[in-house]
Structures are given as C-alpha cells and as structure tokens.
XYZ file of C-alpha atoms in Angstrom:
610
model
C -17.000 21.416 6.879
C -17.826 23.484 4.181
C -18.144 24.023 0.379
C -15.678 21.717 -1.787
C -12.312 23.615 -2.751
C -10.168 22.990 -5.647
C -7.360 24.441 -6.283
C -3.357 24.182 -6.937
C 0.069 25.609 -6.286
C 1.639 26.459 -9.757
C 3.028 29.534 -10.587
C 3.079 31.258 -13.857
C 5.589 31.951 -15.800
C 4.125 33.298 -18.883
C 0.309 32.818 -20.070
C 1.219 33.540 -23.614
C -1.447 35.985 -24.147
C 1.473 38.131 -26.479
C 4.353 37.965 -27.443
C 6.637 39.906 -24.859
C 9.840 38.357 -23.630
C 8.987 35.357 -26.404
C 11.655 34.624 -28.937
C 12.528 31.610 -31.070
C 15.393 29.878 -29.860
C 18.694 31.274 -31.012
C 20.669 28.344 -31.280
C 21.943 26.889 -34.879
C 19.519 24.215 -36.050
C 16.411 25.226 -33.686
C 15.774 28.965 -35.563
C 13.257 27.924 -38.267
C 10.677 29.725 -38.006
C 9.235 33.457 -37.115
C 7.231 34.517 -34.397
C 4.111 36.024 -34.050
C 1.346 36.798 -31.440
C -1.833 35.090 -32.358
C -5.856 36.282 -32.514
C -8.522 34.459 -31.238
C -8.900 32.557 -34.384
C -5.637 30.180 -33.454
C -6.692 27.084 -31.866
C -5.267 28.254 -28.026
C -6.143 26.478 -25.214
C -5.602 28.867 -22.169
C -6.640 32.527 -22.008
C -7.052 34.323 -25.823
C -4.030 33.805 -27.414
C -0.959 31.303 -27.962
C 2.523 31.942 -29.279
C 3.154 30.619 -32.657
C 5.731 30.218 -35.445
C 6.056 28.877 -39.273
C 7.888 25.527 -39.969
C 9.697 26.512 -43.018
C 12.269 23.886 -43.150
C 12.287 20.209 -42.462
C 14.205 20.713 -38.585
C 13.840 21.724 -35.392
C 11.976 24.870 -34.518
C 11.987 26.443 -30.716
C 10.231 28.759 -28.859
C 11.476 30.252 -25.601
C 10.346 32.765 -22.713
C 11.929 34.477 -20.450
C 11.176 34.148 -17.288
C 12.857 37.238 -16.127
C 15.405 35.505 -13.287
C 16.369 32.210 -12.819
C 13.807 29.588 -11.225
C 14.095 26.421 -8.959
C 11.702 23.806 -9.117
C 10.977 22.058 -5.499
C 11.381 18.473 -4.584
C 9.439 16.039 -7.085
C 7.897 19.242 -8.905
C 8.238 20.078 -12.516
C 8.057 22.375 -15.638
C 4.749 22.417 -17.114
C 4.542 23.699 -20.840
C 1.530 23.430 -23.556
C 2.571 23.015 -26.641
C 0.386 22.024 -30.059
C 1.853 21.170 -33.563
C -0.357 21.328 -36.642
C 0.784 18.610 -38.756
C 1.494 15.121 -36.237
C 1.940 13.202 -39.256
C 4.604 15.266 -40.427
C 6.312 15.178 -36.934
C 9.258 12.793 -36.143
C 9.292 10.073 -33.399
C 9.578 10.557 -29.860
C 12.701 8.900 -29.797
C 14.368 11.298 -32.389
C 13.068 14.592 -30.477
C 9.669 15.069 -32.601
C 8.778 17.300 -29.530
C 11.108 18.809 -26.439
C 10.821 20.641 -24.297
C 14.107 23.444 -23.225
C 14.939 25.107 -20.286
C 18.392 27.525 -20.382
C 20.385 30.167 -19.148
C 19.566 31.894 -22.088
C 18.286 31.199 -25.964
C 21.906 29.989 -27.409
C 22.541 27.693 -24.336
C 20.309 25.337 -22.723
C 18.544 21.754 -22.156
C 16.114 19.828 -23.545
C 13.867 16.687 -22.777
C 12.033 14.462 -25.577
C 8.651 14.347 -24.111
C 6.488 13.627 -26.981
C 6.472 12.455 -31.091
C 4.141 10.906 -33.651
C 4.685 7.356 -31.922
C 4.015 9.135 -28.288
C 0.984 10.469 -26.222
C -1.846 11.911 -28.260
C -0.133 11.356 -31.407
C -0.700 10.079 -34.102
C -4.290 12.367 -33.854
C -2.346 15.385 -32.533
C -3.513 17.609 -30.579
C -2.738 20.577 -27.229
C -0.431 18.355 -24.887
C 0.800 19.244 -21.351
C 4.286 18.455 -21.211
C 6.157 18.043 -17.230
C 9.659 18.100 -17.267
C 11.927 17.934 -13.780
C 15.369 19.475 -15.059
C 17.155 16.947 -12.365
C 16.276 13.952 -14.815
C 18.595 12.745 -17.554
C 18.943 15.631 -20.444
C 18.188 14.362 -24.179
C 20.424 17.697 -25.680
C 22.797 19.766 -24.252
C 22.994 22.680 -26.870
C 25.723 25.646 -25.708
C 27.231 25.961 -22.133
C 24.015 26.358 -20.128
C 25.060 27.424 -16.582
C 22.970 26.539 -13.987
C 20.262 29.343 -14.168
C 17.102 28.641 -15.200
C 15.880 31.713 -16.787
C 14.388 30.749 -20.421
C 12.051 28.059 -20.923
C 10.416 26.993 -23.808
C 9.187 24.168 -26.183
C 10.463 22.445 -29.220
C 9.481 20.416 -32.698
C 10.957 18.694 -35.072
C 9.537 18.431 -38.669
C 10.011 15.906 -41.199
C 8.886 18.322 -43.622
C 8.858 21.886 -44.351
C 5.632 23.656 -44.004
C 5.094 26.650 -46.066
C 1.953 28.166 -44.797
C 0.627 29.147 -41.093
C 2.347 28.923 -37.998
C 1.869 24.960 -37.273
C 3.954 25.313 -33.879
C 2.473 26.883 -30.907
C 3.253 27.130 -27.366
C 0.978 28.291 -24.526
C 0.869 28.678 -20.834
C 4.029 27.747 -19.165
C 4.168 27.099 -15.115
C 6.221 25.586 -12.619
C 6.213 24.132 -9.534
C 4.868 20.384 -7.301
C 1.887 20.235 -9.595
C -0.370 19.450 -6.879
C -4.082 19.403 -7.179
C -5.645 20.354 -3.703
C -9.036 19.002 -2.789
C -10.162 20.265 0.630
C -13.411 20.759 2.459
C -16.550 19.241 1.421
C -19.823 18.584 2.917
C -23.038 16.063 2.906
C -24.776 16.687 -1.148
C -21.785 18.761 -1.968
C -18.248 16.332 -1.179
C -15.273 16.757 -3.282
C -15.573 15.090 -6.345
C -13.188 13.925 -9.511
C -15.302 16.335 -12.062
C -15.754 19.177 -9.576
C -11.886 19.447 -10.033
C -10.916 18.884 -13.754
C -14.392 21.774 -14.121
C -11.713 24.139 -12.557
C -9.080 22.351 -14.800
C -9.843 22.772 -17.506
C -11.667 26.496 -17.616
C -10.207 28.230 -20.107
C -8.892 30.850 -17.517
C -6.979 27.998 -15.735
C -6.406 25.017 -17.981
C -3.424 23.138 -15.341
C -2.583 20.220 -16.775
C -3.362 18.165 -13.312
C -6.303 16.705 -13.677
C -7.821 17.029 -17.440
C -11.579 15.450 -18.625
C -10.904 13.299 -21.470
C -13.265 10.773 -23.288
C -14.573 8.191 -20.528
C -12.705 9.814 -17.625
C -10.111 11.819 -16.774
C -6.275 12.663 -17.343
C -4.406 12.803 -14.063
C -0.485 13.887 -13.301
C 1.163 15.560 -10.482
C 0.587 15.357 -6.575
C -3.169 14.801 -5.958
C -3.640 15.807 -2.650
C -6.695 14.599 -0.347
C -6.814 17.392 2.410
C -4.243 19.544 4.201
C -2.550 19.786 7.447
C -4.811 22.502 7.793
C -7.737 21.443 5.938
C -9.562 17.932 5.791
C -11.426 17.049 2.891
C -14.647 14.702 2.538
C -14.197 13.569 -0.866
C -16.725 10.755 -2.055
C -16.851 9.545 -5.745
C -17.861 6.658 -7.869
C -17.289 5.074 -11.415
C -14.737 6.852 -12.084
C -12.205 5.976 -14.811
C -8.410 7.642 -14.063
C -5.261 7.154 -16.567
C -2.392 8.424 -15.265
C -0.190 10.423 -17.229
C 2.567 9.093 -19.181
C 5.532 11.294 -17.846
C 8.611 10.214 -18.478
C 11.269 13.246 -17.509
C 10.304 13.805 -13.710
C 11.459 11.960 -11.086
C 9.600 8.508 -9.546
C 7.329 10.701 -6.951
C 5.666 13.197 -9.315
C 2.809 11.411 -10.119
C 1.451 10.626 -6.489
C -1.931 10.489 -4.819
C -1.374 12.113 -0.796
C -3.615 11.677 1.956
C -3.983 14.254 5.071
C -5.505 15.764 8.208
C -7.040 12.431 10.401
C -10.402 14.087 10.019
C -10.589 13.342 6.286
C -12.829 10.613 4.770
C -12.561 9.564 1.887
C -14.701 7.380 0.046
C -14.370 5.438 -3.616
C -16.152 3.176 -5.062
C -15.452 1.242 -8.774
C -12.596 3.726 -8.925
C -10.087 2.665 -11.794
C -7.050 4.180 -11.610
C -4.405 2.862 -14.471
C -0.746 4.200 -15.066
C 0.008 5.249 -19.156
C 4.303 4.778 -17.825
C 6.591 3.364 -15.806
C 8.982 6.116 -14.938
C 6.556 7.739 -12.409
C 3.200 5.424 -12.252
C 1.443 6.912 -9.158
C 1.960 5.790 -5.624
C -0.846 6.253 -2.804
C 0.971 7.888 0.667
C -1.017 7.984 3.686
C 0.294 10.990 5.790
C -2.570 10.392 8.584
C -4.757 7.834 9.584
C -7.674 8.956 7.654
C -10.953 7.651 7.441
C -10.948 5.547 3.954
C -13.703 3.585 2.458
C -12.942 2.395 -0.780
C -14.831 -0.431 -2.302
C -14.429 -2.345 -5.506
C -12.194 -0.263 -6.936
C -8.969 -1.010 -8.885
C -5.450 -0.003 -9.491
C -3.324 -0.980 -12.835
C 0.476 -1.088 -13.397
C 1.158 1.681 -9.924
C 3.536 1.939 -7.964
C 3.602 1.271 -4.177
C 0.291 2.073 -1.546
C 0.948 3.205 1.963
C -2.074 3.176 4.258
C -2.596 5.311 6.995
C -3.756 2.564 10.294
C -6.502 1.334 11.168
C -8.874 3.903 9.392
C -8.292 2.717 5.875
C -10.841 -0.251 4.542
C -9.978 -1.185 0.960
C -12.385 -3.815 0.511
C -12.741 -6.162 -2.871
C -10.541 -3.606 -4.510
C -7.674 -5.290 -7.152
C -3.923 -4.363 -7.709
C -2.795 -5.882 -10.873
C 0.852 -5.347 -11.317
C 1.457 -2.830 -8.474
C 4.315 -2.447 -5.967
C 4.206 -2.705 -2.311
C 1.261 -2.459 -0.253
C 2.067 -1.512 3.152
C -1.393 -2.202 5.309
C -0.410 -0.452 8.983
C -3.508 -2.088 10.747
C -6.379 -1.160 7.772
C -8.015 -4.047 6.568
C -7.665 -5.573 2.777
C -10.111 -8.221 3.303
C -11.576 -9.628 -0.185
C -9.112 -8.180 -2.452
C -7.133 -9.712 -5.303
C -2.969 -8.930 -5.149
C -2.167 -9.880 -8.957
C 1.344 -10.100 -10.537
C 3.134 -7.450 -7.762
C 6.488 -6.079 -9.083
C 8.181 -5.656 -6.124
C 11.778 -7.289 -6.314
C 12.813 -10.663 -5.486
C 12.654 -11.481 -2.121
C 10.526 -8.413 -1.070
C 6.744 -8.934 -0.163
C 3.402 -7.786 -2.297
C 1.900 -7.114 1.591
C 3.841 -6.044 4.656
C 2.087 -6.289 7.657
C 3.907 -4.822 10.957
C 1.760 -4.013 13.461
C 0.698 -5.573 16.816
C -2.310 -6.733 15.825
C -3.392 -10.163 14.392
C -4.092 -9.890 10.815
C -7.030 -12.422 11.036
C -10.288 -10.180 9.939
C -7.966 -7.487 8.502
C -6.407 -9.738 5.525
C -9.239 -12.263 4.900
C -10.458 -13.665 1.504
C -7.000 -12.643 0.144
C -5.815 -13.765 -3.257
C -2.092 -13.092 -4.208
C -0.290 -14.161 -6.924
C 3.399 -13.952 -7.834
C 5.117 -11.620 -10.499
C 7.380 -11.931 -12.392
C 10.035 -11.728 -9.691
C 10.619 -14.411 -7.224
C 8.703 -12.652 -3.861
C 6.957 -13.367 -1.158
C 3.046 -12.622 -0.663
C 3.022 -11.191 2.544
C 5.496 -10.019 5.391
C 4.915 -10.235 8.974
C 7.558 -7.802 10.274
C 9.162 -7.599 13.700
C 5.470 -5.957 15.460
C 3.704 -8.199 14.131
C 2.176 -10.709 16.807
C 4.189 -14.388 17.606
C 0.515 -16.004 16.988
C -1.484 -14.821 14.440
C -4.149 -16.278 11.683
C -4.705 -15.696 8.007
C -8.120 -16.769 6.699
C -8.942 -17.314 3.282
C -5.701 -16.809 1.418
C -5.492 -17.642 -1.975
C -1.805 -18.279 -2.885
C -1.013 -18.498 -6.566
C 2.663 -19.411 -7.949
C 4.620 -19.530 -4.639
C 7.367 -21.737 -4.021
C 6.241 -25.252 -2.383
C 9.338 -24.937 -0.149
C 10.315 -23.373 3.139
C 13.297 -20.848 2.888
C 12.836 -19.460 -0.298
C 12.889 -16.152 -1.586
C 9.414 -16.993 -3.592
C 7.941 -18.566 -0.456
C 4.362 -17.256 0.588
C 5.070 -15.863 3.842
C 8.229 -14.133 5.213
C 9.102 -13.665 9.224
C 11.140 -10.624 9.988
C 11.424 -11.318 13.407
C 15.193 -13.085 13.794
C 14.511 -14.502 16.955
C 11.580 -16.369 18.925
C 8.741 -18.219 17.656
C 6.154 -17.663 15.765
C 2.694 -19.741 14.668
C 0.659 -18.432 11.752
C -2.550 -20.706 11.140
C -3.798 -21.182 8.060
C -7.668 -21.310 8.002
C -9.319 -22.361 4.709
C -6.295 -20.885 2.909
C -5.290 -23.079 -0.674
C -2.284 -22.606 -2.193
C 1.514 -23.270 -0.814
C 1.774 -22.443 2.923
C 5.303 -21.808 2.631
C 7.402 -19.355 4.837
C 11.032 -17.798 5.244
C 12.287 -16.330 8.087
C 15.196 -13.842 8.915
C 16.104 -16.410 11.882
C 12.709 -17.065 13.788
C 11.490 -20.274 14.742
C 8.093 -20.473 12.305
C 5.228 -22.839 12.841
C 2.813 -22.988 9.726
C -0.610 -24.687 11.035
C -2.996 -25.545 8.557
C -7.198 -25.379 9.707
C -6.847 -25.029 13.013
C -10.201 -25.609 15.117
C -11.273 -23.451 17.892
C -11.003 -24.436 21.536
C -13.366 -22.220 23.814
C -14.701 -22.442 27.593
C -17.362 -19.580 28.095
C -17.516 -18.928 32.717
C -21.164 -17.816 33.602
C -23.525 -18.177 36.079
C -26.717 -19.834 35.889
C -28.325 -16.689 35.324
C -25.983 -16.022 32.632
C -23.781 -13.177 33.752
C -20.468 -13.986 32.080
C -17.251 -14.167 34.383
C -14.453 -12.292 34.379
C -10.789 -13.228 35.316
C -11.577 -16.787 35.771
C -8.575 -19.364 35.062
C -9.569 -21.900 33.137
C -7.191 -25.155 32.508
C -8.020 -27.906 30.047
C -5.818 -30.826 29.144
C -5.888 -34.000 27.911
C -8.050 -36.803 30.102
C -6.195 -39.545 28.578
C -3.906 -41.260 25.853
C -6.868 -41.857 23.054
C -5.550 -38.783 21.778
C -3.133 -37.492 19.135
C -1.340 -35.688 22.160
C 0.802 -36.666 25.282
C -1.245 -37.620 28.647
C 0.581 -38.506 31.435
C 4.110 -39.624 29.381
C 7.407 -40.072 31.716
C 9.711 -37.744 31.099
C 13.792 -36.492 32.287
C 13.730 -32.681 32.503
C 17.354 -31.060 32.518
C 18.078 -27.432 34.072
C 20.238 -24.378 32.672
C 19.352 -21.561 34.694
C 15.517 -20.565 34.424
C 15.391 -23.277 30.793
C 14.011 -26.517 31.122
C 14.798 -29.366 28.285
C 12.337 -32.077 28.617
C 13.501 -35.232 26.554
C 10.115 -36.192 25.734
C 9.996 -39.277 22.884
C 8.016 -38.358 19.546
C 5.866 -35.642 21.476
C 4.162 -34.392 18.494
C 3.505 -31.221 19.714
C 4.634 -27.718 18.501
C 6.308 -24.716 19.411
C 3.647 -22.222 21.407
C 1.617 -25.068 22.447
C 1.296 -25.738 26.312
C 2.232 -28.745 28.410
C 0.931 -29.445 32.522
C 4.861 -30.832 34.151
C 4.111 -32.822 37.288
C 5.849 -34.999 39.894
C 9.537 -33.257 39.149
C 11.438 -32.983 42.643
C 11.680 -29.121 42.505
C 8.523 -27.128 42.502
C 9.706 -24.363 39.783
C 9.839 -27.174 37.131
C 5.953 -28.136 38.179
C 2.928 -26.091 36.363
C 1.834 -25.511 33.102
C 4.390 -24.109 30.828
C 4.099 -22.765 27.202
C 7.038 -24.438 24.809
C 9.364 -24.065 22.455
C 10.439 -27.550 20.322
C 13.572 -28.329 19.287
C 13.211 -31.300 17.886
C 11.470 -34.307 17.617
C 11.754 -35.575 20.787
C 12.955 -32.224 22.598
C 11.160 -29.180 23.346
C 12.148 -26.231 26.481
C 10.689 -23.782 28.553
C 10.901 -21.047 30.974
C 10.526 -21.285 34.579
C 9.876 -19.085 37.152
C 12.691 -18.886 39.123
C 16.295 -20.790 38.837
C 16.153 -24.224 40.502
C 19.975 -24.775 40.517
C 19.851 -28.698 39.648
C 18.308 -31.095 37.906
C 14.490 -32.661 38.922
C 14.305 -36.045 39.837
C 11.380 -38.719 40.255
C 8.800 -39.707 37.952
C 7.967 -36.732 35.900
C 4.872 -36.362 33.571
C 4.107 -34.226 30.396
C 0.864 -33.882 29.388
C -0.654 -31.772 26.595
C -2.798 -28.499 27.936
C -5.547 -27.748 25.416
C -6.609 -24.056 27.067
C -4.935 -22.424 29.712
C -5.447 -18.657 31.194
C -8.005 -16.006 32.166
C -11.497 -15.361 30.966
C -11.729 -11.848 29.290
C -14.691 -9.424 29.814
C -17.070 -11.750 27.985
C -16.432 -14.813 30.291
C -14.432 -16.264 27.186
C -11.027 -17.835 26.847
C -10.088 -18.817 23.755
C -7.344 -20.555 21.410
C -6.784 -22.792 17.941
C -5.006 -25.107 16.828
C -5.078 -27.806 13.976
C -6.249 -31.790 15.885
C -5.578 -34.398 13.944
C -7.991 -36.492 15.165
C -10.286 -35.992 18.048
C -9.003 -35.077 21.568
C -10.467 -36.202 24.771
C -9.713 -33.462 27.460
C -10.802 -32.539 30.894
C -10.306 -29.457 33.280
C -12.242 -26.891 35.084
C -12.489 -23.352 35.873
C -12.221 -21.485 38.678
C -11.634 -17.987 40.844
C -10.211 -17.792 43.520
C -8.285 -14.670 44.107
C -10.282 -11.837 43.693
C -14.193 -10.686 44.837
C -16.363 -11.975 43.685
C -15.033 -15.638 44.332
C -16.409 -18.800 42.180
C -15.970 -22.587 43.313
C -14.017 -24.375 40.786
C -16.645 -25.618 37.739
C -15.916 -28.702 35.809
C -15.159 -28.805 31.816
C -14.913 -32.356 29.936
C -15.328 -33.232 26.626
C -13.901 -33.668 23.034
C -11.974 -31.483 21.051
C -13.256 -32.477 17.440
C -10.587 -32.589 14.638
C -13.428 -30.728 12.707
C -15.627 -28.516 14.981
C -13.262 -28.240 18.106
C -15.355 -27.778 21.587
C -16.885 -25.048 22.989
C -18.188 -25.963 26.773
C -19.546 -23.862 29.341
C -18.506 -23.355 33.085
C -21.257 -22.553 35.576
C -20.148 -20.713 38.277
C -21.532 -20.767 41.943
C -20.250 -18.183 44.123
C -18.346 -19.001 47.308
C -18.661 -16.079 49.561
C-alpha cells in the first residue's frame, strides 16, 4: 500500500467567497434583511469570506444562490449548507423554523426543511452548523409554485427579535452530493486514521461537514467509506469517541459506515460510536469480506450492522439499543447485545450460514428491547446440529412458540438440535415449521484411532452403543417396526431419546430395516427413519432398538466426535475398525462410561492387518 488518502465526492456549488449570484430570498415574509459580501473580520468558516445580511425585523430572513442550472442529488446524498446566526438566544425553536434550509426553482418559489433552532443542535451556545438536507424527505414550507428544478439553494432564520446592528445571519459554503468521506490506502506507522481525516476536514480550504473534530472526539455524518473497489484501505485506530450527526431531513441511509475491496483491514479498538437521532442513526454495510479486527469497542442507539464473512472479528464489543446484526460467518464471541430495536418477532442476531456457530457466538449476552423479539436466528443455511456456548439470555419468553422466544428456526422443514452449553437464561425457540430439539449441557463423546506409535487414523468407522440397560437409554428393547416406502416407524415404549440421535435395529426379517439409523421422534413412544432401499412389507421377528452413542468415520486427526446432554451415566461398548481401504486395521475395542458430567473420551489402538 501506500500513503493514507482522504478525501470526498462533494461538489461545490458556491464557496461564498462574494457575493455573485447571492440574493436574499424574494418571497413575502423571508426579505428582511440586505446583503453584503463580508471581509476577513466576519467570523467565516471556509475560505475568506461568508455571505451575510441584517435582521431588521422580528421574521424570517433568507439567503439564496444560484446555482446556475438545476441539480439532482444521487441516491441517499444530500444538500450541504453552513449557516451561522449571531444571536441563538434570540432565535426561535426548531420546531417553529428558527433555522431552514431552501432549495427552489427560483427566489419567489421554493422548499424548505427545519433543520435547526435554539432547542436543536449546537444551540443554545450557537455557533457555524452544517446543515444536510435530501429534498426527497417531507418539506416543512412550500412557499410559491416551485417546479421541479433545483436551481437556487440557500439558508434561512427566523428571529424573535429585530436586530438593528451587523449582519447576524450568514451563510457559507454550499455543496451537494453522497457526502462520503473516502479513506483509502495506508501503510505500517502511517494507517488511516479518524484525525488524519477530520485534519483535511476541517482546513479552512475544505471545511466538509463529514467528519468534524469537536471537544473529546469527532462529529461524523454522511457515507464513511473504508476502501474502494479500486482501492483497499488499512485503517487502524483507537480511543476514539464518534457522535453521529443529528440529521433529521435525509433519508434512513445517509448516515452509513461502508466497507470495501477484500484486501482491506481494518482495525478498532475502544471505538465509541453513538447516534445524536433517529431518522438516520448510522448503519455498518459490509460490501466484501474484509479483514476486521475490532475489539472492545461500542455502538449506541445505530441502526443495523452487516458483516462481511468470515473475516470480520468483533470481539467484547457492545450494541446498546441497535438494530440487526447480521454475522455471515464472523465471529461475535464475548460481546453484549443490549435492548435491540428490531421489531417484534425479528431477531437481534441472524445467523445463516453453513457453519456451526459454536466458537463464532460464544460468551454472548442478549437482552430483549422493548419489542417482543427473538435473540438470535438460525436461518435456512444454518446447520441441523449446531451449539451455542455461553449465552446469556436476558428477558426472553420462558415458552416455546413465541414471538419473544430466544431462538428462532427458519428452516420449515426437518430437524434441528441446538445444544446449549453453559448458557443461563430461557432456552426457548420458535420455528417457521421445523422439528427443534433444545439440549441443555451436552457432554462430549470422543474415540481418538491410533497406533501404538501414535500416528492417528484416518477413515476408521467407529460404532459405540449402549452395553446394557443400567443406562438412561434403550439396550436391547423389543420393538414392531412398520414400512412406508424407504420410512420406518418403530413403536418403541417411552424411548427417551431425541430427534438426530442414533439407534443400532437388529433381528428385523428384512435386511434394509437392520443397521444403525439416525432418527427422527414423533412422539413419545414413536420415532422413524430412512432406509436404504424400499423393503415392500413389514419386518417380522424379534426386533431390537438400542441407543448408538458414536457412529461414523474418523477425520484427519483420528477423531470422531459428538454431544449430547446424559442424564445420568451411560455404560457403552463398541469398537473401531478399517476395513475397506489401504492401509487396513483389525477391529480395536472401545468400552466404558459416558459420564453425565465429563462424557468419555477412549482411545482405539490400531494393528494393521496386511
């Protein structure tokens, strides 16, 4: 990379640096004062200069440029006008107009939004404010027939008295366009940084409006964007204070932070970012899977966050009242969820990915708003099986099938187990039609194949069952198995097993009903599952069930691996063994106990058999 770059894609309308094409609005009731062109003794703010006028009467007084043609402003962007006024106290509130701001097809006929007043923004201390107005928003006054052109913009106050020396309203440089401030580049002892921006801000030559250094930190509005399609951007900061700006006439996507280019990395840490409003109050969109660190830091009354995969870590960091935070495979693990104001039956977290959640979403604490939602959603790519560890679940419903139940399913089929590992709180779900299985501390149940010599195994099947009825599961219990098609219903008396767990069928008459099977219950004394092939009848003789503990292959670490929740100690016995591909193992022996507390974790040794 390279030196940081800061810059942004406003245009200019007029700098105010005289008084050509400035007039004071023509329109009855907003003509109260001359105009002049100011010296370098007026309190400007960009440039030399600032367009002023008197106050004489206790009303409105404009000022308007024109821009020469009419202007369009593009998607989300805005208007973006200084304006000062000498005497706050003497101004009127914001919701009576104390300051507007007008855009017109000419000086007689035009708009105007209320964007500020002695109850609003910097007042009651006064002050040079940077007003953003998006002409698509709700209009305060309609004064005239404006047509559609945008050709004369300007700013407005209104006194509560009349002021009968100086020129106590000035207006200075007036831009338009997305407002976005554009941090690219960066490079180790030199990355893009909060100040290195608002230094550019808020030179005298520039002054933007985007990102502003005010007491303690800085004043941020507009589309802060984190690297181009072009251009990454390594942008590392720390204790950093951020208020976003109170704009309230653009639309809900002005104030947004935007992350590009996968080669960017970001990293923050003990960044506070905290929105002044509530009509736009910053969002975070991830446009590529960038490389995000952020650590500690925390986000107040926002909007919603949209990560980019499996890039973005956003450790220990806080979201008190925020909106949705979509994950998309990043990792959240530590951080507090507080108050989300997403709507009722919506989710603080969605999760929808094909990956398990459990070291991505650990050491979570969520707690409900003020709406009746869910903590977190596990949409329809989210795995059947998958673990949350540590949750912290504050407010949420007690009950299943609620719209203020902890977890909602997406999926509206199928079944699907989510255990619960030193999680407090309700354990609660809803489910758009899925069969859900909540399982609360589940132990682990793991058979490691090696050699003596240590060299793990690969591919080897291991099976481990029951060994007898001491257990809280089913060893060798008589069952009647009925066939439809490839489905198997076993009528199997209080099993007390769940849906995803694994059974060994033996002694039925027809070999496709005989194995080990993973089921789905439906009910108490019912459960199904899939066979290989369609048997065409029903099995007879005397058929036995018994609960399968582990069952599959070894991966590349000679480990095969599962949990579930034992409610009291499990005797179980099996063995492992390969047999089908080089190199070739004789079948190893497994026994022992599955603790309620610690599970098992046994070893195979392998001998070779070739």
């Amino acid at each position: 990379m390279t030196v940081p770059s800061y810059t942004e894609d406003l245009t200019d309308i007029d700098l105010a640096a005289n008084d050509t094409n400035w007039e004071e609005s023509a329109a009855s009731g907003w003509d109260t004062g001359g105009l002049s062109t100011d010296d370098a003794d007026f309190p400007y703010i960009q440039g030399s200069m600032a367009v002023s006028q008197q106050c004489t009467k206790a009303a409105i007084a404009g000022l308007m440029v024109d821009a020469g043609s009419g202007l369009s402003l593009p998607a989300d962007g805005a208007y973006f006008v200084w304006q000062f006024f000498a005497s706050s106290t003497g101004l009127d509130t914001y919701a009576n107009g104390g300051m507007r701001v007008m855009v017109g097809s000419d000086r007689s006929n035009f708009e105007s939004w209320d964007v500020g007043g002695s109850d609003f923004a910097r007042n009651p201390y006064g002050g040079w404010m940077n007003h953003a107005v998006n002409t698509g928003v709700a209009v305060d006054d309609t004064v005239g027939s404006p047509t559609a052109t945008e050709q004369y913009i300007g700013a407005a106050v209104k006194s509560l008295v009349a002021i009968g020396k100086g020129n106590p309203h000035a207006v200075d440089a007036i831009r338009y366009g997305r407002g976005s401030s554009i941090f690219e580049y960066g490079e180790a002892a030199d990355y893009c940084i909060f100040s290195g921006f608002a230094t550019q801000n808020d030179n005298s030559s520039y002054m933007w409006g985007l990102i502003q250094a005010i007491a303690g930190g800085y004043l941020y509005k507009g589309k802060m964007t984190l690297g181009t399609a072009s251009n990454a951007v390594d942008f590392r900061d720390e204790n950093v204070s951020i208020l976003i700006d109170n704009t309230a006439k653009v639309t809900a996507n002005f104030n947004t932070i935007e992350v590009n280019n996968s080669s960017s990395r970001i990293d923050w840490t003990n960044v506070f970012i905290t929105a002044l409003g509530t009509v736009s109050p910053g969002r975070l969109v991830c446009n590529a899977n960038a490389d995000l660190n952020w650590d500690s830091c925390q986000f107040t009354d926002m909007g919603a966050f949209t990560l980019g995969g499996t890039l973005s870590e956003l450790l220990t960091c806080i979201w008190n009242r925020c909106g949705l935070i979509t994950v998309a495979g990043g990792k959240l693990n530590g951080s507090q969820i507080l108050e989300s104001t997403v709507a009722a039956d919506a989710s603080a977290i969605n999760w929808n990915v094909a990956v398990n959640p459990d070291g991505y979403l650990d050491d979570l604490t969520v707690s409900k708003g003020t709406n009746a939602h869910h903590a977190i959603e596990f949409g329809t790519s989210s795995p059947t099986s998958m673990t949350v560890r540590g949750l912290t679940a504050t407010d949420f419903n007690a009950a299943n099938a609620n719209n203020d139940s902890t977890f909602y399913v997406a999926r509206s089929s199928g079944a699907v187990t989510i255990s619960c590992v030193g999680c407090s709180g309700n354990m609660t779900y809803k489910t758009a039609g899925a069969t859900v299985t909540i399982v609360s501390d589940p132990v682990t149940v793991k058979v490691t194949a090696k050699t003596a010599a240590g060299v793990n195994v690969e591919n080897a099947r291991v099976l481990l069952r029951a060994s007898d009825g001491t257990g809280p599961f089913p060893y060798d219990v008589t069952v009647t198995i009925t066939n439809s098609g490839t489905t198997a219903t076993v009528s199997h008396t209080a099993h007390g097993i769940a849906t995803n767990d694994k059974v060994q069928i033996s002694g039925a008459s027809l070999s496709a009903n005989n194995g080990v099977f993973q089921i789905t219950v439906t009910g108490v004394d019912a459960y199904t599952y899939t066979m290989a092939s369609t048997p065409g009848s029903n099995p007879t003789g005397t058929i036995k069930s018994t609960f399968v503990a582990l069952s599959g292959l070894t991966n590349s670490s000679g480990v095969l691996s599962t949990s579930r929740v034992y409610s009291s100690d499990q005797p179980v016995s099996g063995h492992a063994r390969k047999s089908t591909s080089s190199p070739l193992y004789k079948t190893a022996p497994v026994v022992g106990d599955v603790d309620s507390v610690d599970g098992i974790s046994a070893t195979a040794v392998m001998i070779l058999d070739e």
